[in-house]
Amino acid sequence: MENAIVHLTSDSTSLIVRCTPFAEILYLGQRLNGFSADDLISLGRAVPNGRIDVDAPVNFSADSGRGSFGTPGVEGHRDGLDWSPVFDTVEVQQQGNQLTIITKDAIAGLQLCSELRLDHSGVMQARNTLTNLKAENYQVTRLAVTLPLPERADEVMAFHGRWIKEFQLHRTRLEHGGVIQENRRGKTSSEYFPAMVIGHHGFSEQQGEVWGVHLGWSGNHRLRADVKTDGRRLMQAEALYFPGEQVLEQGESLETPWLYASYSASGLNPMSQQFHRFVRQQILRFPTNKPRPVHLNTWEGIYFNHDPNYIMQMATQSAALGVERFIIDDGWFRGRDHDRAALGDWYLDEKKYPHGLKPVIDHVKNLGMEFGIWVEPEMINPDSDLYRAHPDWLLALPGYQQPTGRHQFVLDLNNPQVFDYLLERMSWLLGEHDVDYVKWDMNREIVQPGHQGRAALTAQTQQFYRLLDVLGERFPQIEFESCASGGGRIDYEVLKRSHRFWTSDNNDALERQKIQRGMSYFFPPEVMGSHIGNKRCHATSRQHSIEFRGLTALFGHMGIELDPVKEGDAERAGFARYTRLHQQLRELLHSGNVYRVDHHDDTTLINGVVSIRQDRAVFLVSQLAMPAWSLPGNLRVPGLDTQARYRVSILDAPALLANGQPGHTMRKQPDWIQQPQELSGEWLEKAGLALPVLDPESALLLSFERV
Ligand code: GLA
């Protein structure tokens, strides 16, 4: 068979795959320029004593029938038979950087098709598709993608979190027994973002080898980083199935979600930059190629208190601040006066809006803004007309009492009547009104996801995708935000049909610094919704200055979430200032390379964006808590052109500093601040800039412009 060895390359990365007699990834790492298939002789392994007498590969399906004792990539059976498949290659197809390997087990009657792609961004995509070739049904328990990793990949960085504290990082040594991460909440979840970074221990933003992986899937999932007893390492990723959920009839197939992987030889920054480039070029589909409009979202301003005249005043004030898109959040539909009722009744509340939505929308549009609206279609309150008419429309198991979550149940999207009802109601909303933007929410976890008694979470997830796809086709000019209580449904598969994420319901700038940093590993700033919230944060009751809130919101897709009518002049001047600053910087922020800077004091967080042409950069130095040392050290600026010179300036500083006063923790500012400088990119990178001592919960925005 031809194509026994395939070498795919991007600028940074090489992927080498042995296609016969079975599919096996031999190398995923730094690009090789002189590779020859003859060199592979060097990888032929020894066979150790005390175990089976042949080499046991970790092939792409991790077949246990070859004598590998790790978790196999395919688990299932045919009423107790055909449970240990061994897949041999029957066909290899290569088209440019896309490789398809079809393997079969004729005895078990199964085919496994493995697809591998290496994008020029450096991101590898992989998935497996299992097909039942026999007449009897095949029950699939597990279907995973397996990626071998070298022995030096011995530390895992992963994400944990919860509502209002998403994307938190933790690290574990990858030792005996490995690391497993499971999510069974029915959506991507705030708890376990489906990703892991595995690297050589001690890897940091700017140093060390890392392999980052993300499973693009909005349902339940399992990720595993494993060490075999012989020292070899691997990672596996899969959608997680309930018992009996996946039964394949003859000829039917089941696909894993896509696994996305990116390798970097020099820390987490290049890994993220590759993922960002990939998302920008391969995943995101904006209806038009315009700058991301600044939002005003009404939720934390008025909650369920909708009065169209007042909302129009809010819109007028928003436009005066420079807002470009005005979004009416929860509370506009019939009976929705609090969060205990009305989900499912997607009809306008005519008591609140006696003249319809049109006057409000016209007002918003006349002010030159886009109009957006909130929905949560997958949900139903027991106190709703829809539930009273169709109590059987729930995603649930008959005979059991479903617990409510935020007083609501989940609708069964696998029921065509439910799907059609939602499609009709959403089409009414989006077709009869001049809507530019939809904030699509999903505010509970899913318990016992049953359709006609059988487990149906995977199908529910697919129907959710289909609903968004059909709406996207019907209304191609409309953008969608994936919200899910903030942070609960953020992944690459939902991003194929949406345009922004609501990152977290927590607008506390201090918490946001960490949440947004966590999200930045896999997502570029332009899809990360980041809002200036009320001075006293609604999630934490903490208070922050407008400068700290403004600068924290600046580095995403910015918005404001409060009632601008009620705010005083100083706050309003701040909203206008940071809106303008964001508008000046967004082209850079939303297209450049993101850097997170290693710093010796973890009370200081530094991140920045450098333009692709390296002619402009902004870096934000955020002081989260009392500095650990009395001097903060130097900022060594990564990513600049070392041949060029840059004008260094301060774009925004804490109020005291901006007024020429040093602050509480500093007596005299660094020399360069008093006499702005032009410095070389090389010097800035190698020696750096002495930082001023910042007070806790304040930040400094620096600009670098090539001269
Ligand atoms: C969720 C969202 C919020 C808001 C409310 C409305 O919590 O994350 O932003 O839309 O629902 O009920």
XYZ file of C-alpha atoms and ligand atoms in Angstrom:
719
model
C 0.000 0.000 0.000
C 1.292 3.458 -0.839
C 1.556 6.278 1.651
C 2.809 4.008 4.418
C 4.537 6.969 6.050
C 2.996 10.419 5.793
C 4.712 13.615 6.882
C 2.444 16.667 7.218
C 3.998 20.042 7.983
C 3.076 23.583 8.919
C 5.548 26.443 9.426
C 6.132 25.343 13.000
C 5.032 21.732 13.273
C 5.571 18.271 11.820
C 3.141 15.385 12.119
C 4.413 11.970 11.086
C 1.966 9.104 10.758
C 2.561 5.459 9.963
C -0.516 4.347 8.042
C 0.161 0.614 7.645
C -0.337 -2.041 8.879
C -2.298 0.136 11.316
C -2.593 3.890 11.994
C -0.028 5.244 14.422
C 1.147 8.781 15.149
C 4.945 8.651 15.369
C 5.737 12.301 15.884
C 3.941 15.536 16.671
C 6.443 18.259 17.417
C 8.765 20.889 16.076
C 8.898 21.049 12.279
C 11.494 18.754 10.695
C 13.145 20.039 7.562
C 15.297 17.066 6.661
C 13.029 14.145 7.535
C 13.332 10.953 5.537
C 11.147 7.911 6.126
C 14.330 5.784 6.238
C 15.215 7.501 9.501
C 12.292 5.805 11.208
C 14.439 2.723 11.799
C 15.706 4.630 14.833
C 12.305 4.434 16.498
C 11.930 0.631 16.428
C 11.454 -0.186 20.100
C 13.057 -2.883 22.220
C 10.797 -5.541 23.719
C 11.331 -5.707 27.480
C 11.481 -8.939 29.428
C 8.623 -10.082 31.600
C 5.775 -9.175 29.275
C 4.329 -10.271 25.966
C 6.934 -11.116 23.351
C 6.074 -8.542 20.702
C 6.096 -4.776 20.582
C 2.727 -3.327 21.572
C 2.088 -0.026 19.797
C -0.157 2.788 20.983
C -1.951 3.012 17.663
C -4.593 5.539 16.752
C -7.400 3.330 18.091
C -5.272 2.107 21.042
C -6.343 -1.496 20.316
C -6.007 -3.582 23.456
C -6.076 -6.680 21.239
C -2.524 -5.850 20.127
C -1.252 -6.336 23.660
C -1.445 -2.728 24.797
C -2.833 -2.603 28.319
C -3.985 1.014 28.418
C -7.558 2.129 27.850
C -8.583 1.240 24.306
C -9.907 3.851 21.908
C -12.963 1.776 20.978
C -15.113 -0.055 23.496
C -18.385 -1.766 22.691
C -19.956 -5.093 21.906
C -22.573 -6.956 19.915
C -24.628 -8.511 22.671
C -21.427 -9.608 24.367
C -19.456 -10.383 21.184
C -16.978 -8.420 19.027
C -15.753 -6.521 22.069
C -12.002 -6.417 21.419
C -11.471 -5.106 17.907
C -8.068 -4.878 16.219
C -8.027 -2.431 13.324
C -5.826 -2.975 10.251
C -5.477 -0.431 7.488
C -7.318 -1.074 4.236
C -7.089 2.311 2.577
C -5.106 5.527 2.849
C -6.083 8.801 1.204
C -4.072 11.971 1.302
C -5.138 15.348 -0.009
C -2.626 18.041 0.795
C -2.466 18.287 4.557
C -5.476 16.031 5.116
C -4.989 12.371 5.764
C -7.706 9.716 5.956
C -6.878 6.206 7.084
C -9.575 3.565 6.827
C -9.026 0.560 9.034
C -11.128 -2.559 9.514
C -11.642 -5.530 11.747
C -13.360 -8.087 9.528
C -13.960 -10.486 12.429
C -15.665 -7.920 14.656
C -17.376 -6.372 11.633
C -16.223 -2.845 12.365
C -14.600 -0.089 10.363
C -12.725 2.826 11.871
C -11.955 5.846 9.753
C -9.317 8.179 11.181
C -9.031 11.700 9.832
C -5.993 13.837 10.553
C -5.344 17.360 9.337
C -2.537 19.759 9.981
C -3.545 23.345 9.371
C -0.925 25.867 8.307
C -1.520 27.618 11.658
C 0.155 24.603 13.281
C -3.064 23.137 14.715
C -3.700 19.437 14.169
C -7.272 18.175 14.002
C -8.172 14.531 14.461
C -11.302 12.433 14.736
C -12.404 8.826 14.450
C -15.568 7.466 12.855
C -16.746 3.968 13.742
C -19.055 2.070 11.379
C -20.921 -1.178 12.071
C -20.484 -3.561 9.154
C -22.580 -6.475 10.449
C -26.317 -7.064 10.499
C -26.613 -7.182 14.289
C -26.562 -3.935 16.247
C -23.311 -2.780 17.813
C -23.460 -1.082 21.229
C -20.716 1.517 21.563
C -19.595 2.311 25.085
C -16.614 4.503 24.255
C -15.051 6.017 21.159
C -11.949 8.146 21.650
C -9.132 9.848 19.806
C -5.708 8.779 21.076
C -2.617 10.942 20.813
C 0.747 9.560 21.928
C 3.080 11.958 23.721
C 6.795 11.681 24.453
C 8.124 10.609 27.860
C 9.198 14.154 28.689
C 5.569 15.334 28.675
C 5.250 14.917 32.416
C 3.148 17.809 33.673
C -0.503 18.574 32.992
C -2.125 21.989 33.140
C -5.912 21.790 33.099
C -8.939 23.908 33.893
C -11.468 23.753 36.671
C -14.107 26.224 37.733
C -17.677 26.869 38.622
C -20.337 29.498 37.951
C -18.809 32.999 38.389
C -15.300 31.499 38.619
C -14.579 29.834 35.296
C -11.308 28.852 33.575
C -9.214 28.421 36.721
C -5.880 26.678 36.215
C -4.327 23.795 38.082
C -1.257 21.699 37.449
C -0.426 18.084 38.229
C 2.625 15.952 37.624
C 1.799 13.262 35.106
C 2.942 10.174 36.938
C 1.728 6.650 37.481
C -1.962 6.235 36.819
C -2.435 9.412 34.835
C -5.026 12.140 35.083
C -8.708 11.918 34.139
C -11.130 14.783 33.753
C -14.829 14.112 33.262
C -17.784 16.369 32.701
C -21.328 15.000 33.034
C -23.255 18.275 33.290
C -24.820 18.084 29.842
C -23.061 21.140 28.404
C -19.412 22.055 27.959
C -19.583 23.252 31.570
C -18.085 25.954 33.767
C -16.483 23.151 35.761
C -14.191 21.413 33.259
C -13.347 23.169 30.027
C -12.490 20.236 27.700
C -8.796 20.886 27.295
C -5.424 19.952 28.711
C -1.934 21.196 28.181
C 0.697 18.542 28.662
C 4.343 19.544 28.698
C 7.789 19.158 30.100
C 7.582 20.022 33.796
C 8.034 23.650 34.668
C 6.751 24.880 31.304
C 5.590 28.475 31.434
C 4.146 31.136 29.177
C 7.508 31.676 27.522
C 9.446 28.465 28.103
C 9.229 24.739 27.734
C 7.684 22.236 25.359
C 3.897 21.924 25.442
C 1.188 20.002 23.630
C -2.204 21.668 24.053
C -5.382 19.737 23.228
C -9.025 20.733 23.093
C -12.077 18.596 22.366
C -14.607 20.621 20.386
C -17.816 19.366 21.963
C -20.671 20.968 23.912
C -21.888 17.876 25.766
C -20.387 15.435 28.234
C -16.740 14.590 27.789
C -13.763 12.731 29.170
C -10.102 13.670 28.788
C -7.300 11.490 29.990
C -3.562 12.024 30.128
C -1.992 8.681 30.831
C 1.343 7.094 31.596
C 1.803 3.459 30.685
C 3.822 1.271 33.012
C 6.566 1.225 30.367
C 6.826 5.021 30.636
C 5.128 5.915 27.361
C 2.563 8.684 27.576
C -0.589 9.456 25.698
C -3.731 11.492 25.861
C -7.245 10.457 24.973
C -10.345 12.555 24.420
C -13.928 11.555 23.819
C -17.573 12.484 24.141
C -18.947 10.574 27.108
C -21.917 8.277 26.509
C -24.579 7.036 28.894
C -25.390 3.293 28.908
C -27.185 2.287 25.733
C -26.898 5.762 24.255
C -25.009 4.689 21.139
C -26.334 1.698 19.232
C -25.226 1.337 15.626
C -27.368 -0.551 13.162
C -25.694 -2.066 10.115
C -24.073 0.695 8.061
C -24.540 3.320 10.755
C -21.602 5.387 11.981
C -20.583 7.310 15.059
C -18.025 10.114 15.003
C -15.887 11.447 17.811
C -15.870 15.228 18.111
C -12.800 16.876 16.597
C -9.731 16.959 18.755
C -7.542 20.045 18.217
C -3.871 19.926 19.161
C -1.115 22.518 19.010
C 2.564 22.028 19.837
C 5.025 24.667 20.983
C 8.728 24.367 21.708
C 8.826 27.624 23.648
C 6.007 27.785 26.121
C 2.309 28.449 26.135
C 2.335 31.663 24.085
C 3.092 30.114 20.677
C 0.592 27.325 21.446
C -2.127 29.906 22.073
C -1.110 32.001 19.079
C -1.506 28.937 16.853
C -4.909 28.146 18.337
C -5.965 31.780 17.883
C -4.838 31.825 14.263
C -6.710 28.590 13.649
C -9.909 29.919 15.249
C -9.648 33.141 13.248
C -9.110 31.357 9.950
C -10.939 28.046 10.264
C -13.666 28.311 12.896
C -15.033 31.842 13.068
C -17.506 32.959 10.430
C -18.594 36.528 11.048
C -21.471 37.611 8.768
C -19.529 40.758 7.867
C -15.945 41.683 8.339
C -16.523 44.686 10.595
C -14.916 45.679 13.899
C -16.528 44.012 16.905
C -19.158 46.516 18.124
C -19.066 47.651 21.751
C -22.089 46.337 23.681
C -24.462 47.695 26.252
C -26.263 44.770 27.865
C -29.240 45.637 30.040
C -29.106 42.681 32.472
C -27.245 44.061 35.480
C -28.761 47.487 34.834
C -32.481 46.679 35.056
C -32.871 42.871 35.362
C -36.543 41.965 34.735
C -37.721 45.548 35.105
C -38.573 46.369 31.504
C -40.163 49.718 30.677
C -39.696 50.573 27.001
C -39.513 54.316 27.649
C -36.812 53.803 30.211
C -34.968 51.324 27.986
C -34.993 53.956 25.239
C -33.396 56.406 27.679
C -30.760 53.779 28.399
C -30.177 53.446 24.668
C -29.811 57.205 24.249
C -27.258 57.327 27.046
C -25.455 54.292 25.630
C -25.085 55.862 22.214
C -23.646 58.987 23.849
C -20.971 56.793 25.454
C -19.957 55.338 22.105
C -21.824 52.034 22.415
C -22.484 50.354 19.072
C -24.791 47.450 19.929
C -27.635 47.567 22.445
C -28.901 44.259 23.856
C -32.162 43.716 25.719
C -31.569 40.862 28.123
C -33.992 38.542 29.929
C -37.454 39.868 30.826
C -39.091 40.886 27.503
C -41.420 37.899 26.988
C -44.840 37.118 28.379
C -44.934 36.580 32.146
C -41.173 36.885 32.646
C -41.161 39.106 35.740
C -38.675 36.974 37.664
C -36.614 33.846 37.051
C -39.284 31.440 38.267
C -41.663 31.620 35.284
C -42.296 31.898 31.541
C -39.306 30.200 29.876
C -40.838 28.555 26.816
C -43.436 31.289 26.219
C -41.583 33.109 23.469
C -44.238 35.754 22.850
C -43.759 39.435 23.538
C -45.013 40.602 26.939
C -47.590 43.110 25.738
C -48.120 44.459 29.232
C -44.526 45.642 29.284
C -44.343 46.442 25.563
C -47.890 47.577 24.589
C -46.607 48.941 21.249
C -44.379 45.973 20.504
C -40.597 45.923 20.337
C -40.510 48.014 17.195
C -40.422 51.482 18.810
C -37.461 50.415 20.955
C -35.656 48.809 18.044
C -36.286 51.850 15.831
C -34.966 54.104 18.567
C -31.820 51.982 18.935
C -31.278 51.955 15.182
C -31.894 55.679 14.841
C -29.121 56.179 17.340
C -26.861 54.265 14.961
C -26.601 51.133 17.101
C -27.301 47.485 16.348
C -30.030 45.715 18.270
C -29.660 42.440 20.172
C -31.995 40.310 22.253
C -31.731 37.515 24.843
C -33.281 34.042 24.544
C -32.953 30.696 26.311
C -34.751 28.351 23.891
C -33.727 24.977 25.325
C -35.485 25.652 28.622
C -38.963 25.620 30.120
C -40.294 26.750 33.490
C -42.950 24.534 35.105
C -44.800 27.829 35.569
C -45.310 28.533 31.853
C -48.139 28.161 29.341
C -45.903 25.858 27.314
C -45.440 23.471 30.227
C -49.131 23.540 31.094
C -49.889 22.561 27.476
C -47.027 20.062 26.998
C -45.744 18.629 30.278
C -44.399 15.697 28.225
C -41.970 17.843 26.227
C -39.225 17.502 28.821
C -35.871 15.892 28.323
C -36.335 13.478 31.209
C -37.010 9.887 32.170
C -40.638 8.870 32.670
C -41.537 7.938 36.244
C -38.818 10.042 37.881
C -39.120 13.512 39.343
C -36.700 15.860 37.562
C -34.977 18.343 39.839
C -35.362 21.910 38.601
C -32.295 24.111 38.043
C -32.849 27.862 38.314
C -36.535 26.797 38.553
C -36.453 25.310 35.052
C -36.480 22.044 33.110
C -34.858 21.157 29.785
C -36.885 20.688 26.596
C -36.355 17.515 24.556
C -34.990 18.798 21.257
C -35.114 15.235 19.887
C -38.884 15.538 19.856
C -39.652 17.031 16.399
C -42.639 18.943 17.806
C -40.372 20.675 20.294
C -37.762 21.426 17.661
C -40.360 22.828 15.262
C -41.987 24.927 17.996
C -38.666 26.509 18.916
C -37.727 27.040 15.291
C -41.073 28.708 14.632
C -40.860 30.962 17.717
C -37.250 31.957 17.091
C -38.022 32.593 13.415
C -40.902 34.835 14.506
C -38.604 36.764 16.827
C -35.765 37.121 14.346
C -37.895 37.397 11.205
C -40.481 39.891 12.446
C -38.000 42.181 14.170
C -34.906 43.972 13.005
C -32.519 41.922 15.153
C -28.752 41.899 14.591
C -27.654 39.840 17.546
C -28.927 37.045 19.772
C -27.612 36.245 23.223
C -28.403 32.505 23.445
C -28.451 31.368 27.044
C -28.631 27.934 28.701
C -28.865 28.167 32.450
C -28.978 24.728 33.973
C -27.272 21.390 34.098
C -28.924 18.360 32.548
C -30.080 15.458 34.719
C -31.364 12.147 33.291
C -31.401 13.326 29.667
C -33.939 10.824 28.359
C -35.835 10.615 25.083
C -38.484 7.877 25.053
C -36.716 6.239 27.953
C -33.278 6.086 26.324
C -30.247 8.246 27.085
C -30.145 11.094 24.586
C -27.585 13.671 25.635
C -25.448 13.348 22.522
C -28.518 13.635 20.322
C -29.712 16.635 22.352
C -26.355 18.340 21.790
C -26.576 17.609 18.062
C -30.123 18.964 17.884
C -28.981 22.126 19.633
C -26.310 22.506 16.933
C -28.926 21.840 14.252
C -31.296 24.450 15.661
C -28.534 27.047 15.598
C -27.482 25.905 12.117
C -30.986 26.236 10.692
C -31.407 29.665 12.279
C -27.966 30.666 11.017
C -29.010 29.683 7.476
C -32.338 31.489 7.750
C -30.822 34.617 9.245
C -27.247 34.738 7.961
C -26.769 38.386 8.938
C -27.462 37.716 12.643
C -24.650 37.062 15.118
C -25.103 34.677 18.047
C -23.528 34.712 21.478
C -23.109 31.449 23.381
C -23.850 32.289 26.992
C -24.825 29.383 29.341
C -24.766 31.309 32.656
C -21.555 32.886 31.423
C -18.758 30.448 30.665
C -20.858 27.277 30.517
C -20.759 26.521 26.793
C -17.441 27.648 25.390
C -15.787 25.323 22.858
C -14.756 25.209 19.196
C -17.786 23.249 17.978
C -20.329 25.771 19.268
C -18.083 28.553 17.976
C -18.599 27.238 14.425
C -22.162 28.564 14.740
C -21.709 31.506 17.114
C -19.635 34.675 17.230
C -18.995 35.574 20.838
C -18.939 33.963 24.252
C -20.313 35.419 27.420
C -17.250 34.585 29.458
C -18.620 34.747 32.989
C -21.506 36.206 34.969
C -18.798 37.666 37.181
C -17.904 41.231 36.134
C -15.580 41.757 39.108
C -12.409 43.033 37.433
C -10.149 41.189 39.849
C -11.843 37.841 39.206
C -12.071 38.625 35.496
C -8.300 39.019 35.229
C -7.863 35.331 36.053
C -10.951 34.079 34.210
C -9.975 35.902 31.027
C -6.386 34.737 31.263
C -7.646 31.147 31.540
C -9.854 31.586 28.497
C -7.025 33.178 26.504
C -5.116 29.893 26.198
C -7.563 28.591 23.589
C -9.610 31.625 22.468
C -8.631 34.930 20.846
C -9.793 38.196 22.459
C -12.437 39.032 19.861
C -14.733 36.194 20.985
C -14.327 36.845 24.698
C -17.188 39.023 25.965
C -15.775 41.355 28.640
C -17.942 44.036 30.189
C -17.434 46.999 32.473
C -19.859 46.256 35.285
C -21.257 48.309 38.118
C -18.759 49.888 40.507
C -20.011 47.553 43.227
C -19.857 44.220 41.446
C -23.141 42.284 41.585
C -21.414 38.911 41.856
C -18.937 39.748 44.637
C -19.982 43.128 46.121
C -16.370 44.225 45.672
C -15.688 47.746 44.406
C -13.136 48.719 41.799
C -12.149 51.988 40.201
C -13.367 52.712 36.682
C -9.736 52.574 35.518
C -9.222 49.015 36.725
C -12.612 47.890 35.407
C -12.083 49.661 32.094
C -8.605 48.269 31.470
C -9.690 44.752 32.432
C -12.610 44.838 29.994
C -10.447 46.346 27.248
C -8.711 43.137 26.157
C -11.744 41.201 24.905
C -14.870 42.010 22.930
C -15.821 44.934 25.118
C -19.155 45.935 26.526
C -20.842 47.764 29.372
C -23.341 46.085 31.655
C -25.188 48.507 33.958
C -27.761 51.249 33.782
C -26.029 54.277 32.218
C -28.994 56.515 33.102
C -28.323 56.139 36.810
C -24.565 56.609 36.712
C -22.804 59.811 37.779
C -20.666 61.993 35.509
C -17.305 60.591 36.611
C -18.326 56.983 35.918
C -19.926 57.924 32.614
C -16.800 59.783 31.531
C -14.914 56.584 32.337
C -17.242 54.401 30.221
C -16.825 56.792 27.296
C -13.050 56.868 27.755
C -12.582 53.088 27.793
C -15.053 52.581 24.969
C -13.022 55.007 22.874
C -9.747 53.410 23.891
C -11.091 49.982 22.968
C -12.283 51.303 19.612
C -8.827 52.741 18.939
C -7.094 49.495 19.867
C -9.516 46.794 18.769
C -8.086 46.241 15.327
C -4.778 45.397 16.997
C -6.355 43.462 19.880
C -8.544 41.389 17.559
C -5.910 40.432 15.013
C -2.519 40.420 16.746
C -0.521 37.841 18.646
C -1.459 37.467 22.302
C 1.335 37.279 24.865
C 1.160 36.398 28.547
C 4.400 37.428 30.208
C 6.222 35.300 32.794
C 6.734 37.377 35.916
C 8.407 36.463 39.185
C 5.648 37.963 41.347
C 2.316 36.272 40.841
C 0.436 39.228 42.290
C 1.319 40.941 38.984
C -0.331 39.742 35.790
C 1.036 40.980 32.473
C -0.497 40.379 29.093
C -0.325 42.073 25.735
C -0.971 41.944 22.030
C 1.618 42.541 19.306
C 0.472 43.272 15.773
C 1.324 40.670 13.145
C 3.597 43.217 11.416
C 5.242 43.985 14.785
C 4.725 47.693 14.329
C 2.428 48.144 17.322
C 1.900 46.545 20.676
C 0.000 47.154 23.884
C 0.787 45.535 27.213
C -1.319 45.650 30.350
C 0.383 45.368 33.726
C -2.219 44.480 36.342
C -1.433 44.530 40.028
C -3.916 42.084 41.525
C -2.875 42.139 45.175
C -0.267 43.775 47.402
C 3.052 43.255 45.574
C 5.204 40.550 47.138
C 8.330 42.715 46.836
C 8.746 46.449 47.238
C 10.146 46.672 43.676
C 8.245 45.029 40.791
C 11.248 44.328 38.540
C 11.371 44.783 34.779
C 8.860 44.066 32.068
C 10.782 42.271 29.330
C 8.542 42.838 26.336
C 8.127 39.766 24.116
C 7.190 39.672 20.445
C 8.673 42.964 19.203
C 10.945 43.247 16.178
C 14.457 43.090 17.626
C 15.800 45.090 14.647
C 13.413 48.014 15.234
C 13.045 50.892 17.662
C 9.842 51.648 19.523
C 8.292 54.706 21.092
C 7.198 53.711 24.574
C 4.243 55.513 26.099
C 1.625 55.131 28.773
C -1.901 54.903 27.380
C -3.666 54.634 30.693
C -2.615 54.610 34.313
C -4.194 54.519 37.758
C -5.695 57.914 38.671
C -2.936 58.806 41.143
C -0.153 58.025 38.712
C -1.906 59.869 35.920
C -2.086 62.932 38.163
C 1.669 62.791 38.633
C 1.474 61.324 42.131
C 3.321 58.108 42.797
C 0.553 56.242 44.654
C 0.632 54.539 48.027
C 3.342 51.980 47.321
C 5.836 54.171 45.412
C 7.770 57.342 46.278
C 9.341 58.069 42.878
C 8.383 56.787 39.455
C 10.922 55.003 37.191
C 13.033 57.407 35.129
C 11.622 56.430 31.750
C 8.105 57.454 32.806
C 9.245 60.970 33.575
C 11.093 61.221 30.247
C 9.324 59.087 27.620
C 11.764 57.111 25.519
C 12.457 55.447 22.206
C 14.072 52.082 22.831
C 15.102 49.167 20.670
C 12.925 46.058 20.439
C 15.985 44.002 21.293
C 16.687 45.986 24.470
C 13.029 45.928 25.483
C 12.975 42.170 25.063
C 16.324 41.349 26.657
C 16.636 43.995 29.409
C 13.184 45.510 29.637
C 11.496 48.417 31.340
C 11.609 49.062 35.089
C 8.008 48.900 36.216
C 6.423 51.425 38.543
C 5.164 50.107 41.874
C 1.412 49.791 41.457
C -1.168 49.799 44.212
C -3.270 46.629 44.501
C -6.236 46.360 42.111
C -4.901 48.839 39.611
C -3.359 48.539 36.159
C -1.110 50.286 33.681
C -1.517 50.203 29.901
C 1.656 50.608 27.849
C 1.981 51.247 24.149
C 4.911 50.443 21.861
C 4.999 51.985 18.407
C 7.684 51.353 15.826
C 9.506 54.546 14.889
C -27.681 34.156 32.746
C -26.724 34.968 31.913
C -26.820 36.414 32.298
C -28.231 36.901 32.076
C -29.200 36.032 32.842
C -30.631 36.358 32.477
O -27.305 34.159 34.085
O -25.431 34.488 32.041
O -25.905 37.182 31.554
O -28.511 36.882 30.701
O -29.002 34.655 32.597
O -31.534 35.588 33.159
